[in-house]
Amino acid sequence: ELEVEELCFRLKEQLMDTPNVKALKAPVTVVGDIHGQFYDLVELFRVSGTCPDTNYLFLGDYVDRGIHSVQVISLLVCLCVRYPNRITLLRGNHETRQITQVYGFYAECVRKYGDARVWTAFTDLFDFLCVSAVIEDTVFCVHAGLSPSVLTVEQIAVLDRFHEIPSDGALADLVWSDPDQQREGFNQSNRGAGYTFGEDIVERFLQVNGLQHVLRAHQLCMEGYQVMFSDRLSTVWSAPNYCYRCGNMASVLE
């Protein structure tokens, strides 16, 4: 427990001055949801390259659902502390206190450590994670999607991220929203948080910000990835056989 608390404290110190929108250079390997599938994460590093030999951007959702969330987030935090210029972790909708109490991470921490101290250390750390990144001034990376409250990247840059994700507002939308190929504009999401957004929204966001592509995770893709909106948006999913029963493939983007 003390070692985990020390690791989380060190990473929080590093992240304190990190902007909401982190600028990254290529080459970088982008990873989608992991959801506590530790051995799949190990295989991912074996296939795509170990850190620090390979630069990584993780798009969030490291915990819950799978049975090894503690191992997943512990390894990633260790790598971030050791190689801060080689690996970046964004915040997903599961990096919150409320969601982790429902979908398994809290129970796993209590089962493995006997109390909630480790869960508290990690969920306090989650408040410090960046919410987005831009690769080579062309690719906008976020866990889930866009927000009606955000038209420019500069608006994301001035958000106060150092707290629990609220139930609505820009931060919630960035970690909850989904693209919709059937409808334009922003519409209410059946997830109960965030919005769905159409191709017109993506096109406008890219044009206003001088970007070329939106890269996100958040949605299960049976082939491991999905490209939408005339190659303007991609979803990457990195948890194979999600929940040990979905039979899906996984991918990373290089």
PDB file of C-alpha atoms in Angstrom:
ATOM      1  CA  GLU A   1       0.000   0.000   0.000  1.00  0.00           C
ATOM      2  CA  LEU A   2       2.747   2.447   0.919  1.00  0.00           C
ATOM      3  CA  GLU A   3       4.551   1.798  -2.356  1.00  0.00           C
ATOM      4  CA  VAL A   4       1.378   2.411  -4.365  1.00  0.00           C
ATOM      5  CA  GLU A   5       0.698   5.639  -2.472  1.00  0.00           C
ATOM      6  CA  GLU A   6       4.266   6.808  -3.109  1.00  0.00           C
ATOM      7  CA  LEU A   7       3.997   6.020  -6.835  1.00  0.00           C
ATOM      8  CA  CYS A   8       0.701   7.887  -7.118  1.00  0.00           C
ATOM      9  CA  PHE A   9       2.162  10.863  -5.246  1.00  0.00           C
ATOM     10  CA  ARG A  10       5.146  11.021  -7.598  1.00  0.00           C
ATOM     11  CA  LEU A  11       2.988  10.863 -10.707  1.00  0.00           C
ATOM     12  CA  LYS A  12       0.657  13.544  -9.360  1.00  0.00           C
ATOM     13  CA  GLU A  13       3.678  15.789  -8.916  1.00  0.00           C
ATOM     14  CA  GLN A  14       4.607  15.205 -12.562  1.00  0.00           C
ATOM     15  CA  LEU A  15       1.071  15.808 -13.801  1.00  0.00           C
ATOM     16  CA  MET A  16       0.459  18.950 -11.759  1.00  0.00           C
ATOM     17  CA  ASP A  17       1.983  21.171 -14.438  1.00  0.00           C
ATOM     18  CA  THR A  18       0.944  19.073 -17.450  1.00  0.00           C
ATOM     19  CA  PRO A  19      -1.623  20.858 -19.646  1.00  0.00           C
ATOM     20  CA  ASN A  20      -5.099  19.488 -20.285  1.00  0.00           C
ATOM     21  CA  VAL A  21      -4.166  19.050 -23.941  1.00  0.00           C
ATOM     22  CA  LYS A  22      -0.770  17.420 -24.239  1.00  0.00           C
ATOM     23  CA  ALA A  23       1.220  18.024 -27.427  1.00  0.00           C
ATOM     24  CA  LEU A  24       2.897  14.858 -28.720  1.00  0.00           C
ATOM     25  CA  LYS A  25       5.315  14.110 -31.523  1.00  0.00           C
ATOM     26  CA  ALA A  26       5.302  11.095 -33.827  1.00  0.00           C
ATOM     27  CA  PRO A  27       6.110   8.268 -33.776  1.00  0.00           C
ATOM     28  CA  VAL A  28       3.668   7.249 -31.066  1.00  0.00           C
ATOM     29  CA  THR A  29       1.577   4.118 -30.581  1.00  0.00           C
ATOM     30  CA  VAL A  30      -2.000   4.856 -29.485  1.00  0.00           C
ATOM     31  CA  VAL A  31      -3.828   2.361 -27.268  1.00  0.00           C
ATOM     32  CA  GLY A  32      -7.551   2.140 -26.552  1.00  0.00           C
ATOM     33  CA  ASP A  33      -9.446   0.638 -23.604  1.00  0.00           C
ATOM     34  CA  ILE A  34      -7.620  -2.006 -21.517  1.00  0.00           C
ATOM     35  CA  HIS A  35     -10.191  -2.622 -18.740  1.00  0.00           C
ATOM     36  CA  GLY A  36      -8.111  -4.645 -16.329  1.00  0.00           C
ATOM     37  CA  GLN A  37      -6.918  -7.234 -18.882  1.00  0.00           C
ATOM     38  CA  PHE A  38      -3.334  -7.348 -17.635  1.00  0.00           C
ATOM     39  CA  TYR A  39      -2.043 -10.263 -19.670  1.00  0.00           C
ATOM     40  CA  ASP A  40      -3.394  -8.677 -22.836  1.00  0.00           C
ATOM     41  CA  LEU A  41      -1.522  -5.490 -21.892  1.00  0.00           C
ATOM     42  CA  VAL A  42       1.680  -7.511 -21.501  1.00  0.00           C
ATOM     43  CA  GLU A  43       1.087  -9.062 -24.919  1.00  0.00           C
ATOM     44  CA  LEU A  44       0.448  -5.602 -26.357  1.00  0.00           C
ATOM     45  CA  PHE A  45       3.881  -4.458 -25.164  1.00  0.00           C
ATOM     46  CA  ARG A  46       5.438  -7.618 -26.591  1.00  0.00           C
ATOM     47  CA  VAL A  47       3.903  -7.018 -30.019  1.00  0.00           C
ATOM     48  CA  SER A  48       4.139  -3.228 -30.237  1.00  0.00           C
ATOM     49  CA  GLY A  49       7.385  -2.651 -28.354  1.00  0.00           C
ATOM     50  CA  THR A  50       8.379  -2.121 -24.768  1.00  0.00           C
ATOM     51  CA  CYS A  51       8.547   1.243 -23.079  1.00  0.00           C
ATOM     52  CA  PRO A  52      10.811   3.282 -23.405  1.00  0.00           C
ATOM     53  CA  ASP A  53      11.744   1.849 -26.810  1.00  0.00           C
ATOM     54  CA  THR A  54       8.258   2.746 -28.067  1.00  0.00           C
ATOM     55  CA  ASN A  55       6.334   5.943 -27.299  1.00  0.00           C
ATOM     56  CA  TYR A  56       2.782   5.316 -26.076  1.00  0.00           C
ATOM     57  CA  LEU A  57      -0.435   7.260 -25.706  1.00  0.00           C
ATOM     58  CA  PHE A  58      -3.175   5.454 -23.766  1.00  0.00           C
ATOM     59  CA  LEU A  59      -6.700   6.798 -24.259  1.00  0.00           C
ATOM     60  CA  GLY A  60      -8.167   5.786 -20.876  1.00  0.00           C
ATOM     61  CA  ASP A  61     -10.295   3.069 -19.248  1.00  0.00           C
ATOM     62  CA  TYR A  62      -7.492   1.117 -17.605  1.00  0.00           C
ATOM     63  CA  VAL A  63      -9.624  -0.361 -14.827  1.00  0.00           C
ATOM     64  CA  ASP A  64     -12.984  -2.109 -14.240  1.00  0.00           C
ATOM     65  CA  ARG A  65     -14.606  -5.068 -15.998  1.00  0.00           C
ATOM     66  CA  GLY A  66     -11.417  -7.180 -16.102  1.00  0.00           C
ATOM     67  CA  ILE A  67     -10.030  -8.969 -13.049  1.00  0.00           C
ATOM     68  CA  HIS A  68      -6.517  -7.488 -13.003  1.00  0.00           C
ATOM     69  CA  SER A  69      -7.197  -3.753 -12.865  1.00  0.00           C
ATOM     70  CA  VAL A  70      -4.757  -3.250  -9.976  1.00  0.00           C
ATOM     71  CA  GLN A  71      -1.929  -4.806 -11.973  1.00  0.00           C
ATOM     72  CA  VAL A  72      -2.784  -2.816 -15.115  1.00  0.00           C
ATOM     73  CA  ILE A  73      -2.870   0.604 -13.489  1.00  0.00           C
ATOM     74  CA  SER A  74       0.116  -0.183 -11.249  1.00  0.00           C
ATOM     75  CA  LEU A  75       2.276  -1.089 -14.241  1.00  0.00           C
ATOM     76  CA  LEU A  76       1.190   1.956 -16.223  1.00  0.00           C
ATOM     77  CA  VAL A  77       1.826   4.303 -13.303  1.00  0.00           C
ATOM     78  CA  CYS A  78       5.300   2.794 -12.814  1.00  0.00           C
ATOM     79  CA  LEU A  79       6.087   3.347 -16.485  1.00  0.00           C
ATOM     80  CA  CYS A  80       4.855   6.941 -16.356  1.00  0.00           C
ATOM     81  CA  VAL A  81       6.976   7.724 -13.321  1.00  0.00           C
ATOM     82  CA  ARG A  82      10.051   6.052 -14.833  1.00  0.00           C
ATOM     83  CA  TYR A  83       9.629   7.303 -18.419  1.00  0.00           C
ATOM     84  CA  PRO A  84       7.545  10.509 -18.286  1.00  0.00           C
ATOM     85  CA  ASN A  85       8.503  11.554 -21.810  1.00  0.00           C
ATOM     86  CA  ARG A  86       7.672   8.176 -23.339  1.00  0.00           C
ATOM     87  CA  ILE A  87       4.186   7.340 -22.105  1.00  0.00           C
ATOM     88  CA  THR A  88       1.043   9.444 -21.670  1.00  0.00           C
ATOM     89  CA  LEU A  89      -2.168   8.391 -19.926  1.00  0.00           C
ATOM     90  CA  LEU A  90      -5.442  10.152 -20.712  1.00  0.00           C
ATOM     91  CA  ARG A  91      -8.483   9.950 -18.491  1.00  0.00           C
ATOM     92  CA  GLY A  92     -11.435   7.769 -19.451  1.00  0.00           C
ATOM     93  CA  ASN A  93     -14.941   7.590 -18.059  1.00  0.00           C
ATOM     94  CA  HIS A  94     -13.910   4.683 -15.812  1.00  0.00           C
ATOM     95  CA  GLU A  95     -11.171   6.735 -14.125  1.00  0.00           C
ATOM     96  CA  THR A  96     -13.652   8.065 -11.572  1.00  0.00           C
ATOM     97  CA  ARG A  97     -14.686   7.224  -8.031  1.00  0.00           C
ATOM     98  CA  GLN A  98     -18.346   6.668  -8.865  1.00  0.00           C
ATOM     99  CA  ILE A  99     -17.844   4.318 -11.815  1.00  0.00           C
ATOM    100  CA  THR A 100     -15.073   2.244 -10.186  1.00  0.00           C
ATOM    101  CA  GLN A 101     -17.331   1.530  -7.210  1.00  0.00           C
ATOM    102  CA  VAL A 102     -19.850  -0.059  -9.578  1.00  0.00           C
ATOM    103  CA  TYR A 103     -17.780  -1.923 -12.165  1.00  0.00           C
ATOM    104  CA  GLY A 104     -15.180  -3.745 -10.139  1.00  0.00           C
ATOM    105  CA  PHE A 105     -12.038  -1.729  -9.382  1.00  0.00           C
ATOM    106  CA  TYR A 106     -13.067  -0.755  -5.854  1.00  0.00           C
ATOM    107  CA  ALA A 107     -14.003  -4.327  -4.943  1.00  0.00           C
ATOM    108  CA  GLU A 108     -10.771  -5.644  -6.453  1.00  0.00           C
ATOM    109  CA  CYS A 109      -8.663  -3.208  -4.405  1.00  0.00           C
ATOM    110  CA  VAL A 110     -10.447  -4.144  -1.184  1.00  0.00           C
ATOM    111  CA  ARG A 111     -10.140  -7.847  -1.958  1.00  0.00           C
ATOM    112  CA  LYS A 112      -6.420  -7.661  -2.713  1.00  0.00           C
ATOM    113  CA  TYR A 113      -5.340  -5.183  -0.044  1.00  0.00           C
ATOM    114  CA  GLY A 114      -7.963  -5.580   2.688  1.00  0.00           C
ATOM    115  CA  ASP A 115      -9.094  -1.943   2.637  1.00  0.00           C
ATOM    116  CA  ALA A 116      -9.731   0.970   0.290  1.00  0.00           C
ATOM    117  CA  ARG A 117      -6.455   2.872   0.708  1.00  0.00           C
ATOM    118  CA  VAL A 118      -5.044   1.774  -2.667  1.00  0.00           C
ATOM    119  CA  TRP A 119      -8.345   2.583  -4.414  1.00  0.00           C
ATOM    120  CA  THR A 120      -8.283   6.037  -2.834  1.00  0.00           C
ATOM    121  CA  ALA A 121      -4.691   6.617  -3.960  1.00  0.00           C
ATOM    122  CA  PHE A 122      -5.461   5.651  -7.557  1.00  0.00           C
ATOM    123  CA  THR A 123      -8.752   7.529  -7.815  1.00  0.00           C
ATOM    124  CA  ASP A 124      -7.112  10.661  -6.373  1.00  0.00           C
ATOM    125  CA  LEU A 125      -4.459  10.245  -9.086  1.00  0.00           C
ATOM    126  CA  PHE A 126      -7.131   9.958 -11.789  1.00  0.00           C
ATOM    127  CA  ASP A 127      -8.109  13.591 -11.097  1.00  0.00           C
ATOM    128  CA  PHE A 128      -4.681  14.645 -12.403  1.00  0.00           C
ATOM    129  CA  LEU A 129      -4.708  12.767 -15.736  1.00  0.00           C
ATOM    130  CA  CYS A 130      -4.807  14.803 -18.943  1.00  0.00           C
ATOM    131  CA  VAL A 131      -8.075  14.769 -20.855  1.00  0.00           C
ATOM    132  CA  SER A 132      -6.757  15.004 -24.423  1.00  0.00           C
ATOM    133  CA  ALA A 133      -3.682  15.145 -26.642  1.00  0.00           C
ATOM    134  CA  VAL A 134      -2.753  16.428 -30.086  1.00  0.00           C
ATOM    135  CA  ILE A 135      -0.234  14.513 -32.202  1.00  0.00           C
ATOM    136  CA  GLU A 136       1.886  16.587 -34.596  1.00  0.00           C
ATOM    137  CA  ASP A 137      -0.737  19.374 -34.619  1.00  0.00           C
ATOM    138  CA  THR A 138      -2.970  17.180 -36.787  1.00  0.00           C
ATOM    139  CA  VAL A 139      -4.611  14.378 -34.752  1.00  0.00           C
ATOM    140  CA  PHE A 140      -6.881  15.194 -31.797  1.00  0.00           C
ATOM    141  CA  CYS A 141      -6.928  12.341 -29.256  1.00  0.00           C
ATOM    142  CA  VAL A 142      -9.530  11.927 -26.521  1.00  0.00           C
ATOM    143  CA  HIS A 143     -11.133   9.051 -24.674  1.00  0.00           C
ATOM    144  CA  ALA A 144     -14.648   9.362 -26.066  1.00  0.00           C
ATOM    145  CA  GLY A 145     -15.681  12.332 -28.164  1.00  0.00           C
ATOM    146  CA  LEU A 146     -16.675  15.942 -28.635  1.00  0.00           C
ATOM    147  CA  SER A 147     -18.850  18.316 -26.641  1.00  0.00           C
ATOM    148  CA  PRO A 148     -21.394  21.020 -27.494  1.00  0.00           C
ATOM    149  CA  SER A 149     -19.593  23.106 -24.858  1.00  0.00           C
ATOM    150  CA  VAL A 150     -16.265  22.883 -26.708  1.00  0.00           C
ATOM    151  CA  LEU A 151     -15.615  24.288 -30.169  1.00  0.00           C
ATOM    152  CA  THR A 152     -11.848  24.837 -29.869  1.00  0.00           C
ATOM    153  CA  VAL A 153      -8.920  22.974 -28.361  1.00  0.00           C
ATOM    154  CA  GLU A 154      -8.132  26.164 -26.437  1.00  0.00           C
ATOM    155  CA  GLN A 155     -11.431  25.793 -24.557  1.00  0.00           C
ATOM    156  CA  ILE A 156     -10.324  22.341 -23.385  1.00  0.00           C
ATOM    157  CA  ALA A 157      -6.981  23.766 -22.315  1.00  0.00           C
ATOM    158  CA  VAL A 158      -8.595  26.102 -19.758  1.00  0.00           C
ATOM    159  CA  LEU A 159     -10.918  23.536 -18.131  1.00  0.00           C
ATOM    160  CA  ASP A 160     -10.354  22.689 -14.462  1.00  0.00           C
ATOM    161  CA  ARG A 161      -9.690  18.939 -14.621  1.00  0.00           C
ATOM    162  CA  PHE A 162      -8.450  18.369 -11.067  1.00  0.00           C
ATOM    163  CA  HIS A 163     -11.623  16.846  -9.627  1.00  0.00           C
ATOM    164  CA  GLU A 164     -14.113  14.030 -10.106  1.00  0.00           C
ATOM    165  CA  ILE A 165     -15.705  13.940 -13.565  1.00  0.00           C
ATOM    166  CA  PRO A 166     -19.119  15.626 -13.189  1.00  0.00           C
ATOM    167  CA  SER A 167     -22.343  14.169 -14.550  1.00  0.00           C
ATOM    168  CA  ASP A 168     -22.541  16.768 -17.326  1.00  0.00           C
ATOM    169  CA  GLY A 169     -20.523  19.535 -18.916  1.00  0.00           C
ATOM    170  CA  ALA A 170     -17.438  19.553 -21.125  1.00  0.00           C
ATOM    171  CA  LEU A 171     -15.318  17.130 -19.086  1.00  0.00           C
ATOM    172  CA  ALA A 172     -18.123  14.589 -18.948  1.00  0.00           C
ATOM    173  CA  ASP A 173     -18.741  14.896 -22.689  1.00  0.00           C
ATOM    174  CA  LEU A 174     -15.068  14.310 -23.546  1.00  0.00           C
ATOM    175  CA  VAL A 175     -15.070  10.966 -21.692  1.00  0.00           C
ATOM    176  CA  TRP A 176     -18.629   9.799 -22.496  1.00  0.00           C
ATOM    177  CA  SER A 177     -19.726  10.928 -25.990  1.00  0.00           C
ATOM    178  CA  ASP A 178     -19.971   8.724 -29.102  1.00  0.00           C
ATOM    179  CA  PRO A 179     -20.034   9.350 -32.870  1.00  0.00           C
ATOM    180  CA  ASP A 180     -23.309   8.662 -34.680  1.00  0.00           C
ATOM    181  CA  GLN A 181     -23.351   7.806 -38.385  1.00  0.00           C
ATOM    182  CA  GLN A 182     -27.144   8.113 -38.594  1.00  0.00           C
ATOM    183  CA  ARG A 183     -27.737  11.607 -37.222  1.00  0.00           C
ATOM    184  CA  GLU A 184     -26.067  14.977 -37.540  1.00  0.00           C
ATOM    185  CA  GLY A 185     -25.514  17.469 -34.745  1.00  0.00           C
ATOM    186  CA  PHE A 186     -25.430  16.684 -31.047  1.00  0.00           C
ATOM    187  CA  ASN A 187     -28.098  14.396 -29.613  1.00  0.00           C
ATOM    188  CA  GLN A 188     -28.760  12.853 -26.213  1.00  0.00           C
ATOM    189  CA  SER A 189     -26.848   9.647 -25.568  1.00  0.00           C
ATOM    190  CA  ASN A 190     -28.487   6.476 -24.323  1.00  0.00           C
ATOM    191  CA  ARG A 191     -25.481   6.039 -22.006  1.00  0.00           C
ATOM    192  CA  GLY A 192     -27.072   8.584 -19.682  1.00  0.00           C
ATOM    193  CA  ALA A 193     -24.052  10.908 -19.976  1.00  0.00           C
ATOM    194  CA  GLY A 194     -22.432  12.786 -22.824  1.00  0.00           C
ATOM    195  CA  TYR A 195     -23.896  13.102 -26.319  1.00  0.00           C
ATOM    196  CA  THR A 196     -23.835  11.467 -29.705  1.00  0.00           C
ATOM    197  CA  PHE A 197     -22.354  13.639 -32.444  1.00  0.00           C
ATOM    198  CA  GLY A 198     -22.559  13.509 -36.218  1.00  0.00           C
ATOM    199  CA  GLU A 199     -20.139  13.911 -39.088  1.00  0.00           C
ATOM    200  CA  ASP A 200     -20.941  17.617 -39.342  1.00  0.00           C
ATOM    201  CA  ILE A 201     -19.728  18.155 -35.771  1.00  0.00           C
ATOM    202  CA  VAL A 202     -16.437  16.392 -36.453  1.00  0.00           C
ATOM    203  CA  GLU A 203     -15.908  18.302 -39.699  1.00  0.00           C
ATOM    204  CA  ARG A 204     -16.536  21.640 -37.977  1.00  0.00           C
ATOM    205  CA  PHE A 205     -14.255  20.837 -35.028  1.00  0.00           C
ATOM    206  CA  LEU A 206     -11.407  19.805 -37.313  1.00  0.00           C
ATOM    207  CA  GLN A 207     -11.806  22.837 -39.556  1.00  0.00           C
ATOM    208  CA  VAL A 208     -11.972  25.353 -36.706  1.00  0.00           C
ATOM    209  CA  ASN A 209      -8.870  23.893 -35.054  1.00  0.00           C
ATOM    210  CA  GLY A 210      -6.813  23.239 -38.171  1.00  0.00           C
ATOM    211  CA  LEU A 211      -6.732  19.489 -37.482  1.00  0.00           C
ATOM    212  CA  GLN A 212      -7.141  16.463 -39.731  1.00  0.00           C
ATOM    213  CA  HIS A 213      -8.446  13.596 -37.584  1.00  0.00           C
ATOM    214  CA  VAL A 214     -10.168  12.666 -34.312  1.00  0.00           C
ATOM    215  CA  LEU A 215      -8.835   9.545 -32.591  1.00  0.00           C
ATOM    216  CA  ARG A 216     -10.796   8.033 -29.698  1.00  0.00           C
ATOM    217  CA  ALA A 217     -11.583   4.791 -27.861  1.00  0.00           C
ATOM    218  CA  HIS A 218     -14.573   4.132 -25.550  1.00  0.00           C
ATOM    219  CA  GLN A 219     -16.622   1.850 -27.844  1.00  0.00           C
ATOM    220  CA  LEU A 220     -16.187  -1.873 -28.392  1.00  0.00           C
ATOM    221  CA  CYS A 221     -15.234  -2.658 -32.009  1.00  0.00           C
ATOM    222  CA  MET A 222     -15.443  -6.286 -33.027  1.00  0.00           C
ATOM    223  CA  GLU A 223     -12.546  -5.836 -35.473  1.00  0.00           C
ATOM    224  CA  GLY A 224     -10.526  -3.858 -32.921  1.00  0.00           C
ATOM    225  CA  TYR A 225     -10.975  -0.547 -34.725  1.00  0.00           C
ATOM    226  CA  GLN A 226     -13.436   1.449 -36.800  1.00  0.00           C
ATOM    227  CA  VAL A 227     -12.909   4.337 -39.234  1.00  0.00           C
ATOM    228  CA  MET A 228     -15.804   6.744 -39.795  1.00  0.00           C
ATOM    229  CA  PHE A 229     -16.824  10.028 -41.377  1.00  0.00           C
ATOM    230  CA  SER A 230     -14.713   9.817 -44.558  1.00  0.00           C
ATOM    231  CA  ASP A 231     -11.573   8.965 -42.596  1.00  0.00           C
ATOM    232  CA  ARG A 232     -11.989  11.911 -40.241  1.00  0.00           C
ATOM    233  CA  LEU A 233     -12.551   9.841 -37.074  1.00  0.00           C
ATOM    234  CA  SER A 234     -11.190   6.525 -35.826  1.00  0.00           C
ATOM    235  CA  THR A 235     -12.005   4.360 -32.823  1.00  0.00           C
ATOM    236  CA  VAL A 236      -9.302   2.089 -31.422  1.00  0.00           C
ATOM    237  CA  TRP A 237     -10.117  -0.735 -28.981  1.00  0.00           C
ATOM    238  CA  SER A 238      -7.326  -2.651 -27.233  1.00  0.00           C
ATOM    239  CA  ALA A 239      -9.065  -5.195 -24.984  1.00  0.00           C
ATOM    240  CA  PRO A 240      -9.391  -8.490 -26.946  1.00  0.00           C
ATOM    241  CA  ASN A 241     -12.258 -10.809 -26.036  1.00  0.00           C
ATOM    242  CA  TYR A 242     -13.669  -8.013 -23.878  1.00  0.00           C
ATOM    243  CA  CYS A 243     -15.017  -9.179 -20.525  1.00  0.00           C
ATOM    244  CA  TYR A 244     -13.607 -12.605 -21.473  1.00  0.00           C
ATOM    245  CA  ARG A 245     -16.673 -13.358 -23.577  1.00  0.00           C
ATOM    246  CA  CYS A 246     -17.212 -10.860 -26.447  1.00  0.00           C
ATOM    247  CA  GLY A 247     -14.911 -12.593 -28.932  1.00  0.00           C
ATOM    248  CA  ASN A 248     -13.690  -9.305 -30.394  1.00  0.00           C
ATOM    249  CA  MET A 249     -10.276  -8.504 -31.774  1.00  0.00           C
ATOM    250  CA  ALA A 250      -8.055  -5.714 -30.451  1.00  0.00           C
ATOM    251  CA  SER A 251      -5.779  -3.153 -32.072  1.00  0.00           C
ATOM    252  CA  VAL A 252      -3.378  -0.301 -31.517  1.00  0.00           C
ATOM    253  CA  LEU A 253      -2.681   2.559 -33.894  1.00  0.00           C
ATOM    254  CA  GLU A 254       0.868   3.400 -34.870  1.00  0.00           C
TER     255      GLU A 254
END
